Amino acid sequence: LNEISLISLLDNLWNTPLTSLDLNLSFCRGISDLTLFVLSQFRLITNLESLSLNFNDCKSITDKGILDLFQGISQLLKLRSLTICFNYCVKITDESLSLFNEMLSSLSQIENLSLSFDFCTLLTDTAVRRLSRWIDKFKNIKELVLSFSSCKLTEMSLSFLEYTLLKKKSIEYVFLKIPCKGISRDDVQSFKRKFKGIRCVVVQSPC
């Protein structure tokens, strides 16, 4: 799979009534920032309501590629469900989420969000803080799934998410996967107790 084949694929999708797109590029070692720039052009599929992208183990992806990708996603104004996997994209840093709040504020209609950054070991609490600010824009968020195994998080990440999510009356389900280092079991239990009436699952990855 290369950029030319992706361009050909997307050319056939422009201005179609397509409402759902699921693209699995996991373990495609040729995937690069250029690939994500090409994929950002699916902003022209204006009817998309559900988007799922899997970049698992695409180790060449950097912050620049992610910013380009989300620039395109920000223009999908009908999007209700967004799922993206960046597991093992080891070059990703906090900078990749630096413009989420500004760039993606147009996606306030999202109801289901799933983002996975397992083993993106350069991510810290700063990334979660920026992500929380973006989630705060959502008016009708119902389901949230976030995964950060082996990232450099502390109890501050739980505090950022708690502050944002407790304001969301629409939230029904929260799933978090977090590292065991830097976050104690007491921190996890305290976080879960705050969400009465909401299904809240927190899993800590093995140390």
PDB file of N, CA and C in Angstrom, residues 136-194:
ATOM      1  N   ASP A 136     -13.887  18.863  26.103  1.00  0.00           N
ATOM      2  CA  ASP A 136     -14.764  19.822  26.769  1.00  0.00           C
ATOM      3  C   ASP A 136     -15.680  20.542  25.774  1.00  0.00           C
ATOM      4  N   LYS A 137     -15.299  20.552  24.491  1.00  0.00           N
ATOM      5  CA  LYS A 137     -16.112  21.200  23.458  1.00  0.00           C
ATOM      6  C   LYS A 137     -17.324  20.365  23.067  1.00  0.00           C
ATOM      7  N   PHE A 138     -17.296  19.062  23.364  1.00  0.00           N
ATOM      8  CA  PHE A 138     -18.355  18.171  22.908  1.00  0.00           C
ATOM      9  C   PHE A 138     -19.656  18.448  23.660  1.00  0.00           C
ATOM     10  N   LYS A 139     -20.711  18.618  22.917  1.00  0.00           N
ATOM     11  CA  LYS A 139     -21.999  18.932  23.535  1.00  0.00           C
ATOM     12  C   LYS A 139     -22.768  17.681  23.932  1.00  0.00           C
ATOM     13  N   ASN A 140     -22.585  16.587  23.168  1.00  0.00           N
ATOM     14  CA  ASN A 140     -23.416  15.398  23.378  1.00  0.00           C
ATOM     15  C   ASN A 140     -22.599  14.115  23.460  1.00  0.00           C
ATOM     16  N   ILE A 141     -21.394  14.196  24.006  1.00  0.00           N
ATOM     17  CA  ILE A 141     -20.542  13.015  24.106  1.00  0.00           C
ATOM     18  C   ILE A 141     -21.205  11.947  24.977  1.00  0.00           C
ATOM     19  N   LYS A 142     -21.304  10.723  24.444  1.00  0.00           N
ATOM     20  CA  LYS A 142     -21.938   9.621  25.165  1.00  0.00           C
ATOM     21  C   LYS A 142     -20.924   8.557  25.593  1.00  0.00           C
ATOM     22  N   GLU A 143     -20.018   8.217  24.678  1.00  0.00           N
ATOM     23  CA  GLU A 143     -19.035   7.169  24.969  1.00  0.00           C
ATOM     24  C   GLU A 143     -17.623   7.683  24.703  1.00  0.00           C
ATOM     25  N   LEU A 144     -16.746   7.441  25.668  1.00  0.00           N
ATOM     26  CA  LEU A 144     -15.357   7.860  25.544  1.00  0.00           C
ATOM     27  C   LEU A 144     -14.443   6.696  25.889  1.00  0.00           C
ATOM     28  N   VAL A 145     -13.542   6.368  24.973  1.00  0.00           N
ATOM     29  CA  VAL A 145     -12.547   5.315  25.184  1.00  0.00           C
ATOM     30  C   VAL A 145     -11.171   5.916  24.912  1.00  0.00           C
ATOM     31  N   LEU A 146     -10.310   5.884  25.920  1.00  0.00           N
ATOM     32  CA  LEU A 146      -8.950   6.403  25.796  1.00  0.00           C
ATOM     33  C   LEU A 146      -7.976   5.370  26.330  1.00  0.00           C
ATOM     34  N   SER A 147      -6.903   5.136  25.587  1.00  0.00           N
ATOM     35  CA  SER A 147      -5.929   4.128  26.001  1.00  0.00           C
ATOM     36  C   SER A 147      -4.519   4.704  25.917  1.00  0.00           C
ATOM     37  N   PHE A 148      -3.783   4.613  27.051  1.00  0.00           N
ATOM     38  CA  PHE A 148      -2.455   5.208  27.153  1.00  0.00           C
ATOM     39  C   PHE A 148      -1.457   4.251  27.821  1.00  0.00           C
ATOM     40  N   SER A 149      -1.524   2.977  27.548  1.00  0.00           N
ATOM     41  CA  SER A 149      -0.581   2.035  28.151  1.00  0.00           C
ATOM     42  C   SER A 149       0.860   2.445  27.867  1.00  0.00           C
ATOM     43  N   SER A 150       1.665   2.411  28.923  1.00  0.00           N
ATOM     44  CA  SER A 150       3.102   2.688  28.835  1.00  0.00           C
ATOM     45  C   SER A 150       3.441   4.128  28.465  1.00  0.00           C
ATOM     46  N   CYS A 151       2.471   5.027  28.549  1.00  0.00           N
ATOM     47  CA  CYS A 151       2.769   6.455  28.396  1.00  0.00           C
ATOM     48  C   CYS A 151       3.218   7.020  29.755  1.00  0.00           C
ATOM     49  N   LYS A 152       3.793   8.202  29.744  1.00  0.00           N
ATOM     50  CA  LYS A 152       4.348   8.787  30.967  1.00  0.00           C
ATOM     51  C   LYS A 152       3.293   9.644  31.673  1.00  0.00           C
ATOM     52  N   LEU A 153       2.270   8.981  32.199  1.00  0.00           N
ATOM     53  CA  LEU A 153       1.182   9.701  32.852  1.00  0.00           C
ATOM     54  C   LEU A 153       1.292   9.600  34.371  1.00  0.00           C
ATOM     55  N   THR A 154       0.666  10.587  35.043  1.00  0.00           N
ATOM     56  CA  THR A 154       0.552  10.575  36.504  1.00  0.00           C
ATOM     57  C   THR A 154      -0.910  10.789  36.877  1.00  0.00           C
ATOM     58  N   GLU A 155      -1.163  10.934  38.166  1.00  0.00           N
ATOM     59  CA  GLU A 155      -2.541  11.168  38.609  1.00  0.00           C
ATOM     60  C   GLU A 155      -3.104  12.476  38.064  1.00  0.00           C
ATOM     61  N   MET A 156      -2.240  13.374  37.569  1.00  0.00           N
ATOM     62  CA  MET A 156      -2.717  14.627  36.983  1.00  0.00           C
ATOM     63  C   MET A 156      -3.590  14.371  35.763  1.00  0.00           C
ATOM     64  N   SER A 157      -3.290  13.331  35.006  1.00  0.00           N
ATOM     65  CA  SER A 157      -4.104  13.005  33.832  1.00  0.00           C
ATOM     66  C   SER A 157      -5.529  12.651  34.241  1.00  0.00           C
ATOM     67  N   LEU A 158      -5.664  11.906  35.329  1.00  0.00           N
ATOM     68  CA  LEU A 158      -7.002  11.580  35.830  1.00  0.00           C
ATOM     69  C   LEU A 158      -7.725  12.850  36.269  1.00  0.00           C
ATOM     70  N   SER A 159      -7.002  13.764  36.867  1.00  0.00           N
ATOM     71  CA  SER A 159      -7.614  15.017  37.316  1.00  0.00           C
ATOM     72  C   SER A 159      -8.121  15.839  36.133  1.00  0.00           C
ATOM     73  N   PHE A 160      -7.338  15.907  35.054  1.00  0.00           N
ATOM     74  CA  PHE A 160      -7.767  16.650  33.868  1.00  0.00           C
ATOM     75  C   PHE A 160      -9.051  16.055  33.294  1.00  0.00           C
ATOM     76  N   LEU A 161      -9.083  14.731  33.174  1.00  0.00           N
ATOM     77  CA  LEU A 161     -10.254  14.067  32.610  1.00  0.00           C
ATOM     78  C   LEU A 161     -11.463  14.188  33.539  1.00  0.00           C
ATOM     79  N   GLU A 162     -11.223  14.037  34.821  1.00  0.00           N
ATOM     80  CA  GLU A 162     -12.314  14.154  35.795  1.00  0.00           C
ATOM     81  C   GLU A 162     -12.966  15.525  35.705  1.00  0.00           C
ATOM     82  N   TYR A 163     -12.158  16.574  35.678  1.00  0.00           N
ATOM     83  CA  TYR A 163     -12.682  17.939  35.629  1.00  0.00           C
ATOM     84  C   TYR A 163     -13.562  18.146  34.396  1.00  0.00           C
ATOM     85  N   THR A 164     -13.131  17.586  33.263  1.00  0.00           N
ATOM     86  CA  THR A 164     -13.887  17.758  32.021  1.00  0.00           C
ATOM     87  C   THR A 164     -15.140  16.897  31.988  1.00  0.00           C
ATOM     88  N   LEU A 165     -15.010  15.631  32.322  1.00  0.00           N
ATOM     89  CA  LEU A 165     -16.107  14.687  32.137  1.00  0.00           C
ATOM     90  C   LEU A 165     -17.246  14.875  33.130  1.00  0.00           C
ATOM     91  N   LEU A 166     -16.933  15.339  34.322  1.00  0.00           N
ATOM     92  CA  LEU A 166     -18.000  15.525  35.309  1.00  0.00           C
ATOM     93  C   LEU A 166     -18.973  16.628  34.898  1.00  0.00           C
ATOM     94  N   LYS A 167     -18.573  17.446  33.947  1.00  0.00           N
ATOM     95  CA  LYS A 167     -19.460  18.496  33.443  1.00  0.00           C
ATOM     96  C   LYS A 167     -20.364  18.003  32.318  1.00  0.00           C
ATOM     97  N   LYS A 168     -20.103  16.781  31.837  1.00  0.00           N
ATOM     98  CA  LYS A 168     -20.827  16.262  30.679  1.00  0.00           C
ATOM     99  C   LYS A 168     -22.035  15.446  31.117  1.00  0.00           C
ATOM    100  N   LYS A 169     -23.187  16.031  31.055  1.00  0.00           N
ATOM    101  CA  LYS A 169     -24.408  15.348  31.477  1.00  0.00           C
ATOM    102  C   LYS A 169     -24.803  14.230  30.526  1.00  0.00           C
ATOM    103  N   SER A 170     -24.298  14.273  29.296  1.00  0.00           N
ATOM    104  CA  SER A 170     -24.681  13.275  28.292  1.00  0.00           C
ATOM    105  C   SER A 170     -23.865  11.992  28.386  1.00  0.00           C
ATOM    106  N   ILE A 171     -22.735  12.013  29.118  1.00  0.00           N
ATOM    107  CA  ILE A 171     -21.820  10.874  29.125  1.00  0.00           C
ATOM    108  C   ILE A 171     -22.468   9.647  29.764  1.00  0.00           C
ATOM    109  N   GLU A 172     -22.317   8.496  29.079  1.00  0.00           N
ATOM    110  CA  GLU A 172     -22.898   7.239  29.553  1.00  0.00           C
ATOM    111  C   GLU A 172     -21.842   6.181  29.854  1.00  0.00           C
ATOM    112  N   TYR A 173     -20.705   6.245  29.159  1.00  0.00           N
ATOM    113  CA  TYR A 173     -19.689   5.193  29.301  1.00  0.00           C
ATOM    114  C   TYR A 173     -18.299   5.791  29.144  1.00  0.00           C
ATOM    115  N   VAL A 174     -17.419   5.453  30.087  1.00  0.00           N
ATOM    116  CA  VAL A 174     -16.032   5.893  30.045  1.00  0.00           C
ATOM    117  C   VAL A 174     -15.138   4.669  30.226  1.00  0.00           C
ATOM    118  N   PHE A 175     -14.188   4.496  29.311  1.00  0.00           N
ATOM    119  CA  PHE A 175     -13.200   3.427  29.443  1.00  0.00           C
ATOM    120  C   PHE A 175     -11.815   4.048  29.326  1.00  0.00           C
ATOM    121  N   LEU A 176     -10.984   3.805  30.324  1.00  0.00           N
ATOM    122  CA  LEU A 176      -9.619   4.304  30.320  1.00  0.00           C
ATOM    123  C   LEU A 176      -8.648   3.154  30.525  1.00  0.00           C
ATOM    124  N   LYS A 177      -7.612   3.130  29.724  1.00  0.00           N
ATOM    125  CA  LYS A 177      -6.512   2.202  29.940  1.00  0.00           C
ATOM    126  C   LYS A 177      -5.272   3.048  30.183  1.00  0.00           C
ATOM    127  N   ILE A 178      -4.685   2.870  31.362  1.00  0.00           N
ATOM    128  CA  ILE A 178      -3.613   3.754  31.793  1.00  0.00           C
ATOM    129  C   ILE A 178      -2.430   2.928  32.296  1.00  0.00           C
ATOM    130  N   PRO A 179      -1.253   3.550  32.392  1.00  0.00           N
ATOM    131  CA  PRO A 179      -0.083   2.815  32.904  1.00  0.00           C
ATOM    132  C   PRO A 179      -0.180   2.601  34.408  1.00  0.00           C
ATOM    133  N   CYS A 180       0.510   1.589  34.904  1.00  0.00           N
ATOM    134  CA  CYS A 180       0.526   1.353  36.350  1.00  0.00           C
ATOM    135  C   CYS A 180       1.540   2.254  37.039  1.00  0.00           C
ATOM    136  N   LYS A 181       2.589   2.645  36.332  1.00  0.00           N
ATOM    137  CA  LYS A 181       3.587   3.529  36.915  1.00  0.00           C
ATOM    138  C   LYS A 181       3.087   4.969  36.887  1.00  0.00           C
ATOM    139  N   GLY A 182       3.198   5.657  38.012  1.00  0.00           N
ATOM    140  CA  GLY A 182       2.813   7.054  38.085  1.00  0.00           C
ATOM    141  C   GLY A 182       1.386   7.282  38.545  1.00  0.00           C
ATOM    142  N   ILE A 183       0.566   6.224  38.543  1.00  0.00           N
ATOM    143  CA  ILE A 183      -0.828   6.337  38.967  1.00  0.00           C
ATOM    144  C   ILE A 183      -1.127   5.188  39.930  1.00  0.00           C
ATOM    145  N   SER A 184      -1.516   5.518  41.135  1.00  0.00           N
ATOM    146  CA  SER A 184      -1.750   4.491  42.147  1.00  0.00           C
ATOM    147  C   SER A 184      -3.156   3.908  42.037  1.00  0.00           C
ATOM    148  N   ARG A 185      -3.372   2.783  42.681  1.00  0.00           N
ATOM    149  CA  ARG A 185      -4.708   2.173  42.726  1.00  0.00           C
ATOM    150  C   ARG A 185      -5.695   3.084  43.457  1.00  0.00           C
ATOM    151  N   ASP A 186      -5.208   3.785  44.474  1.00  0.00           N
ATOM    152  CA  ASP A 186      -6.074   4.721  45.200  1.00  0.00           C
ATOM    153  C   ASP A 186      -6.544   5.847  44.278  1.00  0.00           C
ATOM    154  N   ASP A 187      -5.642   6.333  43.419  1.00  0.00           N
ATOM    155  CA  ASP A 187      -6.015   7.375  42.456  1.00  0.00           C
ATOM    156  C   ASP A 187      -7.118   6.868  41.527  1.00  0.00           C
ATOM    157  N   VAL A 188      -6.974   5.619  41.076  1.00  0.00           N
ATOM    158  CA  VAL A 188      -7.956   5.024  40.160  1.00  0.00           C
ATOM    159  C   VAL A 188      -9.311   4.884  40.848  1.00  0.00           C
ATOM    160  N   GLN A 189      -9.310   4.372  42.073  1.00  0.00           N
ATOM    161  CA  GLN A 189     -10.568   4.169  42.792  1.00  0.00           C
ATOM    162  C   GLN A 189     -11.260   5.496  43.075  1.00  0.00           C
ATOM    163  N   SER A 190     -10.481   6.506  43.422  1.00  0.00           N
ATOM    164  CA  SER A 190     -11.040   7.829  43.671  1.00  0.00           C
ATOM    165  C   SER A 190     -11.680   8.385  42.405  1.00  0.00           C
ATOM    166  N   PHE A 191     -11.031   8.185  41.276  1.00  0.00           N
ATOM    167  CA  PHE A 191     -11.571   8.640  39.994  1.00  0.00           C
ATOM    168  C   PHE A 191     -12.896   7.948  39.685  1.00  0.00           C
ATOM    169  N   LYS A 192     -12.939   6.647  39.846  1.00  0.00           N
ATOM    170  CA  LYS A 192     -14.143   5.884  39.509  1.00  0.00           C
ATOM    171  C   LYS A 192     -15.324   6.252  40.408  1.00  0.00           C
ATOM    172  N   ARG A 193     -15.046   6.545  41.671  1.00  0.00           N
ATOM    173  CA  ARG A 193     -16.134   6.884  42.607  1.00  0.00           C
ATOM    174  C   ARG A 193     -16.845   8.184  42.224  1.00  0.00           C
ATOM    175  N   LYS A 194     -16.162   9.041  41.480  1.00  0.00           N
ATOM    176  CA  LYS A 194     -16.764  10.325  41.116  1.00  0.00           C
ATOM    177  C   LYS A 194     -17.869  10.165  40.076  1.00  0.00           C
TER     178      LYS A 194
END
